[in-house]
Amino acid sequence: MRSNKQITTRVQTALITAALTEGMMTAAPMFGQTSQVDNPDWQLRSSEIHWPAGHTPADADIFAHNELLIHSPCSNVWQHLVQAQTWPEWYPNSRNVKLLNSPDGKLRQDTQFSWDTFGVHIDSRVHEFAADSRIGWFGQGTGMDAYHTFLLLKEPEGCRVVTEEVVRGPGAVEFRKKDPNAMHRGHDLWLSSLKRVSEK
């Protein structure tokens, strides 16, 4: 006859096993997405990013993570990010940037803007805005629904910039099939260009 302690231990083990199994089954789609297979950015994703519902890395058909240390204060780096109409002057993967509801030409909370990047016309709206620290926007293009975010972290040597993007939809799937690393390379260019202009 089993003791109460043995029964309690078996029940606890069964409950923990059930919880872990359910967790793995729930998480399976996240790791089973073809977009994350052999994606080196997946392991680097930041736990400090604030993702809106439905636009997390687990929802992505394309996911990109890039980061770079810039030897300049975050407040200076920030000014280059929020002056979106000047992006084409220093970031060659941006064109035709138009701010639709910003009186001073800077990105702010709920700013709507349109632009061309990666050869696609995008309509965007700022969703998260914390001065000198965080900015994130939704972007819609043909067959694509995206969320792109920048996180600025103060460091003794300057400012570490982390940028991540989630893109969903049939357009994203086609984009990934043509060139799986295009977004990562484009964001590397964005950060290296931001570093150059911020360190002048």
Coordinates of C-alpha atoms in Angstrom, one line a residue:
M1 CA 0.0 0.0 0.0
R2 CA 1.4 3.4 -1.0
S3 CA 2.0 6.1 1.5
N4 CA 0.3 9.5 1.3
K5 CA 3.7 11.0 0.5
Q6 CA 4.2 8.7 -2.5
I7 CA 0.7 9.5 -3.8
T8 CA 1.3 13.2 -3.4
T9 CA 4.6 12.9 -5.2
R10 CA 3.0 11.0 -8.1
V11 CA 0.2 13.5 -8.4
Q12 CA 2.6 16.4 -8.4
T13 CA 4.8 14.7 -11.1
A14 CA 1.7 14.0 -13.2
L15 CA 0.5 17.6 -12.9
I16 CA 4.0 19.0 -13.9
T17 CA 4.3 16.6 -16.8
A18 CA 0.8 17.6 -18.0
A19 CA 1.6 21.3 -17.7
L20 CA 4.9 20.9 -19.6
T21 CA 3.3 18.8 -22.3
E22 CA 0.5 21.3 -22.8
G23 CA 3.1 24.1 -22.9
M24 CA 5.1 22.3 -25.6
M25 CA 2.0 21.6 -27.6
T26 CA 1.0 25.3 -27.4
A27 CA 4.5 26.4 -28.3
A28 CA 4.9 23.9 -31.2
P29 CA 3.6 26.2 -33.9
M30 CA 6.0 28.9 -32.8
F31 CA 9.0 26.7 -33.4
G32 CA 7.5 24.8 -36.3
Q33 CA 7.0 27.8 -38.6
T34 CA 9.1 27.4 -41.7
S35 CA 10.1 31.1 -41.4
Q36 CA 12.2 30.3 -38.3
V37 CA 14.0 27.2 -39.7
D38 CA 17.7 28.1 -39.9
N39 CA 17.0 31.7 -39.0
P40 CA 20.0 32.8 -36.9
D41 CA 18.0 35.9 -35.7
W42 CA 15.5 33.7 -33.9
Q43 CA 17.8 32.8 -31.1
L44 CA 18.9 36.5 -30.7
R45 CA 15.4 38.0 -30.3
S46 CA 15.2 40.4 -27.4
S47 CA 13.0 39.8 -24.3
E48 CA 12.8 43.6 -23.8
I49 CA 10.8 44.3 -27.0
H50 CA 7.1 45.2 -26.4
W51 CA 5.2 43.3 -29.1
P52 CA 1.6 44.1 -29.9
A53 CA -0.8 41.2 -30.0
G54 CA -0.7 39.3 -33.3
H55 CA 2.7 40.7 -34.2
T56 CA 5.1 38.7 -32.1
P57 CA 8.1 36.8 -33.4
A58 CA 5.9 33.6 -33.1
D59 CA 3.4 35.1 -35.6
A60 CA 6.1 36.0 -38.1
D61 CA 6.5 34.8 -41.7
I62 CA 9.7 36.9 -41.6
F63 CA 11.5 37.9 -38.5
A64 CA 14.7 40.0 -38.2
H65 CA 16.9 41.0 -35.3
N66 CA 19.8 43.4 -35.6
E67 CA 21.7 45.4 -33.1
L68 CA 24.7 47.7 -33.0
L69 CA 26.7 49.8 -30.5
I70 CA 26.8 53.4 -31.6
H71 CA 29.3 55.7 -30.0
S72 CA 26.9 58.6 -29.5
P73 CA 24.3 59.5 -26.8
C74 CA 20.9 57.8 -27.3
S75 CA 19.3 61.2 -27.5
N76 CA 21.4 62.0 -30.6
V77 CA 20.6 58.7 -32.2
W78 CA 17.0 59.2 -31.4
Q79 CA 16.8 62.5 -33.3
H80 CA 17.9 60.8 -36.5
L81 CA 15.3 58.1 -36.1
V82 CA 12.4 60.4 -35.5
Q83 CA 13.2 62.8 -38.3
A84 CA 11.9 60.2 -40.8
Q85 CA 11.8 62.6 -43.8
T86 CA 15.6 62.8 -43.7
W87 CA 16.0 59.0 -43.7
P88 CA 16.7 58.9 -47.5
E89 CA 19.6 61.3 -47.0
W90 CA 21.5 58.7 -45.0
Y91 CA 19.6 55.3 -45.3
P92 CA 19.6 54.2 -49.0
N93 CA 16.8 51.6 -48.5
S94 CA 14.2 54.4 -47.8
R95 CA 12.5 56.6 -50.3
N96 CA 9.6 58.9 -50.7
V97 CA 9.0 59.3 -46.9
K98 CA 5.9 61.4 -46.2
L99 CA 4.6 62.3 -42.7
L100 CA 0.8 62.7 -42.9
N101 CA -0.1 64.2 -39.5
S102 CA 3.1 65.6 -38.0
P103 CA 3.3 69.4 -37.9
D104 CA 7.1 69.5 -37.2
G105 CA 8.1 66.7 -39.5
K106 CA 9.0 64.3 -36.7
L107 CA 7.6 60.9 -35.7
R108 CA 5.5 60.9 -32.6
Q109 CA 2.8 58.7 -31.0
D110 CA 0.2 57.9 -33.6
T111 CA 2.1 59.6 -36.5
Q112 CA 1.0 58.2 -39.8
F113 CA 3.6 58.1 -42.6
S114 CA 4.1 56.5 -46.0
W115 CA 7.4 55.4 -47.6
D116 CA 9.1 52.9 -49.9
T117 CA 11.5 50.3 -48.6
F118 CA 12.7 47.0 -50.0
G119 CA 11.0 48.0 -53.2
V120 CA 7.5 48.0 -51.5
H121 CA 5.3 51.0 -50.7
I122 CA 4.4 50.9 -47.0
D123 CA 1.7 52.8 -45.0
S124 CA 2.8 53.1 -41.4
R125 CA 1.5 54.3 -38.0
V126 CA 3.6 54.8 -34.8
H127 CA 2.2 52.5 -32.1
E128 CA 4.9 52.9 -29.3
F129 CA 6.8 56.0 -28.6
A130 CA 9.0 56.6 -25.5
A131 CA 11.5 59.5 -26.2
D132 CA 15.1 58.5 -26.5
S133 CA 14.2 54.9 -25.8
R134 CA 11.5 53.1 -27.8
I135 CA 9.7 53.5 -31.1
G136 CA 7.6 51.0 -32.9
W137 CA 5.3 51.2 -35.9
F138 CA 2.8 49.1 -37.9
G139 CA 3.3 48.9 -41.6
Q140 CA 1.0 47.6 -44.3
G141 CA 2.1 46.9 -47.9
T142 CA 0.9 44.6 -50.6
G143 CA 0.3 41.3 -49.0
M144 CA 2.3 42.3 -45.9
D145 CA 1.4 43.3 -42.4
A146 CA 4.4 44.3 -40.3
Y147 CA 5.6 45.7 -37.0
H148 CA 9.0 47.2 -36.7
T149 CA 10.6 48.4 -33.5
F150 CA 13.7 50.1 -32.3
L151 CA 15.0 49.9 -28.7
L152 CA 17.8 52.3 -27.6
L153 CA 19.8 51.2 -24.6
K154 CA 22.2 53.6 -22.8
E155 CA 25.7 52.1 -22.3
P156 CA 28.9 53.6 -21.0
E157 CA 30.3 53.6 -24.6
G158 CA 27.2 55.2 -26.1
C159 CA 23.9 53.7 -27.3
R160 CA 23.1 50.1 -28.1
V161 CA 20.4 50.0 -30.8
V162 CA 18.3 46.9 -31.1
T163 CA 15.9 46.7 -34.0
E164 CA 13.5 43.8 -34.7
E165 CA 10.7 43.3 -37.2
V166 CA 7.9 40.9 -37.7
V167 CA 6.2 40.6 -41.1
R168 CA 3.2 38.4 -41.9
G169 CA 1.2 37.6 -44.9
P170 CA 1.6 36.1 -48.4
G171 CA 3.8 38.9 -49.6
A172 CA 6.1 38.2 -46.7
V173 CA 6.2 34.5 -47.6
E174 CA 7.2 35.3 -51.2
F175 CA 9.7 37.9 -50.1
R176 CA 11.3 35.2 -47.8
K177 CA 11.4 32.6 -50.5
K178 CA 13.2 35.0 -52.9
D179 CA 15.8 36.0 -50.4
P180 CA 15.5 34.8 -46.8
N181 CA 18.2 37.2 -45.5
A182 CA 17.2 40.4 -47.3
M183 CA 15.5 42.0 -44.3
H184 CA 18.4 41.2 -42.0
R185 CA 20.9 42.8 -44.5
G186 CA 18.6 45.8 -45.0
H187 CA 18.4 46.4 -41.3
D188 CA 22.2 45.9 -41.0
L189 CA 22.5 48.7 -43.5
W190 CA 20.0 50.8 -41.6
L191 CA 22.0 50.5 -38.3
S192 CA 25.4 51.0 -39.9
S193 CA 24.1 54.1 -41.7
L194 CA 22.5 55.3 -38.4
K195 CA 25.9 54.8 -36.7
R196 CA 27.7 56.8 -39.4
V197 CA 25.3 59.7 -39.2
S198 CA 25.1 59.7 -35.4
E199 CA 28.9 59.6 -34.8
K200 CA 29.6 62.6 -37.1

